[in-house]
Amino acid sequence: MRVKQAASPTVTPARDTKKHSVSLTTDPATPKPGRETTVTISVKDGAGAPVTKFADLHTKPAHLIAVSEDLADFQHVHPMLNGVGTFDAKLTFKKDAHYRLWTEVKP
């Protein structure tokens, strides 16, 4: 099973001229179908420091969408901010397939 980031991990938030970087990691590093996987989203500012404050988007500070390549498995979850510039979410990938992950945050 492989997990791909769907878009460039560098974003420019609205009304902010600083670049922010976003990275996604999984634990385990290679997710297994049917087993819980922790997805960690790390957000850093232009200087490389963790971002700790986020505005709500659609009533939540973060969204994570995972979609299997054949579109048979779709998950939309709201990761929890852990206070050190990262969000964590638990996903269970239903099949042995390629997945794409999208995340939305607003520092």
GROMACS .gro file of C-alpha atoms in nm:
model
  107
    1MET     CA    1   0.000   0.000   0.000
    2ARG     CA    2   0.130   0.343  -0.085
    3VAL     CA    3   0.005   0.678   0.037
    4LYS     CA    4   0.068   0.980  -0.187
    5GLN     CA    5   0.036   1.348  -0.111
    6ALA     CA    6  -0.200   1.490  -0.368
    7ALA     CA    7  -0.054   1.835  -0.406
    8SER     CA    8   0.255   2.037  -0.331
    9PRO     CA    9   0.310   2.053   0.045
   10THR     CA   10   0.387   2.426   0.033
   11VAL     CA   11   0.092   2.664   0.067
   12THR     CA   12   0.038   3.036   0.093
   13PRO     CA   13  -0.253   3.115   0.325
   14ALA     CA   14  -0.495   3.398   0.244
   15ARG     CA   15  -0.396   3.740   0.386
   16ASP     CA   16  -0.051   3.607   0.476
   17THR     CA   17   0.264   3.671   0.277
   18LYS     CA   18   0.469   3.409   0.463
   19LYS     CA   19   0.511   3.066   0.314
   20HIS     CA   20   0.409   2.771   0.527
   21SER     CA   21   0.514   2.412   0.473
   22VAL     CA   22   0.290   2.114   0.535
   23SER     CA   23   0.411   1.757   0.561
   24LEU     CA   24   0.226   1.431   0.618
   25THR     CA   25   0.369   1.118   0.778
   26THR     CA   26   0.212   0.785   0.867
   27ASP     CA   27   0.271   0.541   1.152
   28PRO     CA   28   0.334   0.272   1.055
   29ALA     CA   29   0.538   0.414   0.766
   30THR     CA   30   0.376   0.158   0.535
   31PRO     CA   31   0.007   0.135   0.625
   32LYS     CA   32  -0.156  -0.208   0.621
   33PRO     CA   33  -0.513  -0.262   0.499
   34GLY     CA   34  -0.762  -0.304   0.783
   35ARG     CA   35  -0.520  -0.177   1.049
   36GLU     CA   36  -0.533   0.161   1.218
   37THR     CA   37  -0.278   0.413   1.089
   38THR     CA   38  -0.189   0.743   1.253
   39VAL     CA   39  -0.151   1.026   1.004
   40THR     CA   40   0.046   1.323   1.137
   41ILE     CA   41   0.022   1.663   0.968
   42SER     CA   42   0.306   1.903   1.052
   43VAL     CA   43   0.274   2.273   0.971
   44LYS     CA   44   0.574   2.507   0.986
   45ASP     CA   45   0.606   2.877   0.917
   46GLY     CA   46   0.850   3.037   0.673
   47ALA     CA   47   1.128   3.027   0.934
   48GLY     CA   48   1.075   2.655   0.997
   49ALA     CA   49   0.907   2.697   1.337
   50PRO     CA   50   0.597   2.489   1.422
   51VAL     CA   51   0.268   2.676   1.377
   52THR     CA   52   0.047   2.645   1.684
   53LYS     CA   53  -0.255   2.866   1.606
   54PHE     CA   54  -0.507   2.789   1.335
   55ALA     CA   55  -0.834   2.943   1.220
   56ASP     CA   56  -1.139   2.724   1.170
   57LEU     CA   57  -1.226   2.621   0.816
   58HIS     CA   58  -1.581   2.491   0.776
   59THR     CA   59  -1.611   2.483   1.160
   60LYS     CA   60  -1.290   2.276   1.218
   61PRO     CA   61  -0.920   2.373   1.231
   62ALA     CA   62  -0.813   2.084   1.005
   63HIS     CA   63  -0.955   1.849   0.745
   64LEU     CA   64  -0.795   1.534   0.606
   65ILE     CA   65  -0.934   1.347   0.308
   66ALA     CA   66  -0.806   1.006   0.199
   67VAL     CA   67  -0.923   0.852  -0.129
   68SER     CA   68  -0.822   0.521  -0.282
   69GLU     CA   69  -0.703   0.534  -0.641
   70ASP     CA   70  -1.014   0.351  -0.764
   71LEU     CA   71  -1.237   0.589  -0.558
   72ALA     CA   72  -1.391   0.294  -0.371
   73ASP     CA   73  -1.264   0.412  -0.030
   74PHE     CA   74  -1.320   0.772   0.081
   75GLN     CA   75  -1.257   0.909   0.430
   76HIS     CA   76  -1.297   1.266   0.559
   77VAL     CA   77  -1.177   1.320   0.915
   78HIS     CA   78  -1.091   1.613   1.140
   79PRO     CA   79  -0.742   1.568   1.286
   80MET     CA   80  -0.681   1.687   1.640
   81LEU     CA   81  -0.424   1.961   1.710
   82ASN     CA   82  -0.174   1.832   1.963
   83GLY     CA   83  -0.035   2.175   2.055
   84VAL     CA   84   0.312   2.154   1.897
   85GLY     CA   85   0.232   2.241   1.535
   86THR     CA   86   0.103   1.898   1.442
   87PHE     CA   87  -0.234   1.736   1.397
   88ASP     CA   88  -0.300   1.363   1.438
   89ALA     CA   89  -0.574   1.154   1.282
   90LYS     CA   90  -0.651   0.783   1.290
   91LEU     CA   91  -0.741   0.619   0.959
   92THR     CA   92  -0.802   0.259   0.860
   93PHE     CA   93  -0.730   0.202   0.493
   94LYS     CA   94  -0.979  -0.058   0.375
   95LYS     CA   95  -0.782  -0.203   0.085
   96ASP     CA   96  -0.432  -0.264  -0.045
   97ALA     CA   97  -0.428   0.021  -0.295
   98HIS     CA   98  -0.275   0.357  -0.372
   99TYR     CA   99  -0.431   0.639  -0.170
  100ARG     CA  100  -0.411   1.014  -0.211
  101LEU     CA  101  -0.432   1.239   0.092
  102TRP     CA  102  -0.541   1.603   0.099
  103THR     CA  103  -0.529   1.826   0.401
  104GLU     CA  104  -0.668   2.173   0.463
  105VAL     CA  105  -0.550   2.404   0.742
  106LYS     CA  106  -0.539   2.781   0.785
  107PRO     CA  107  -0.253   2.912   1.002
   0.00000   0.00000   0.00000
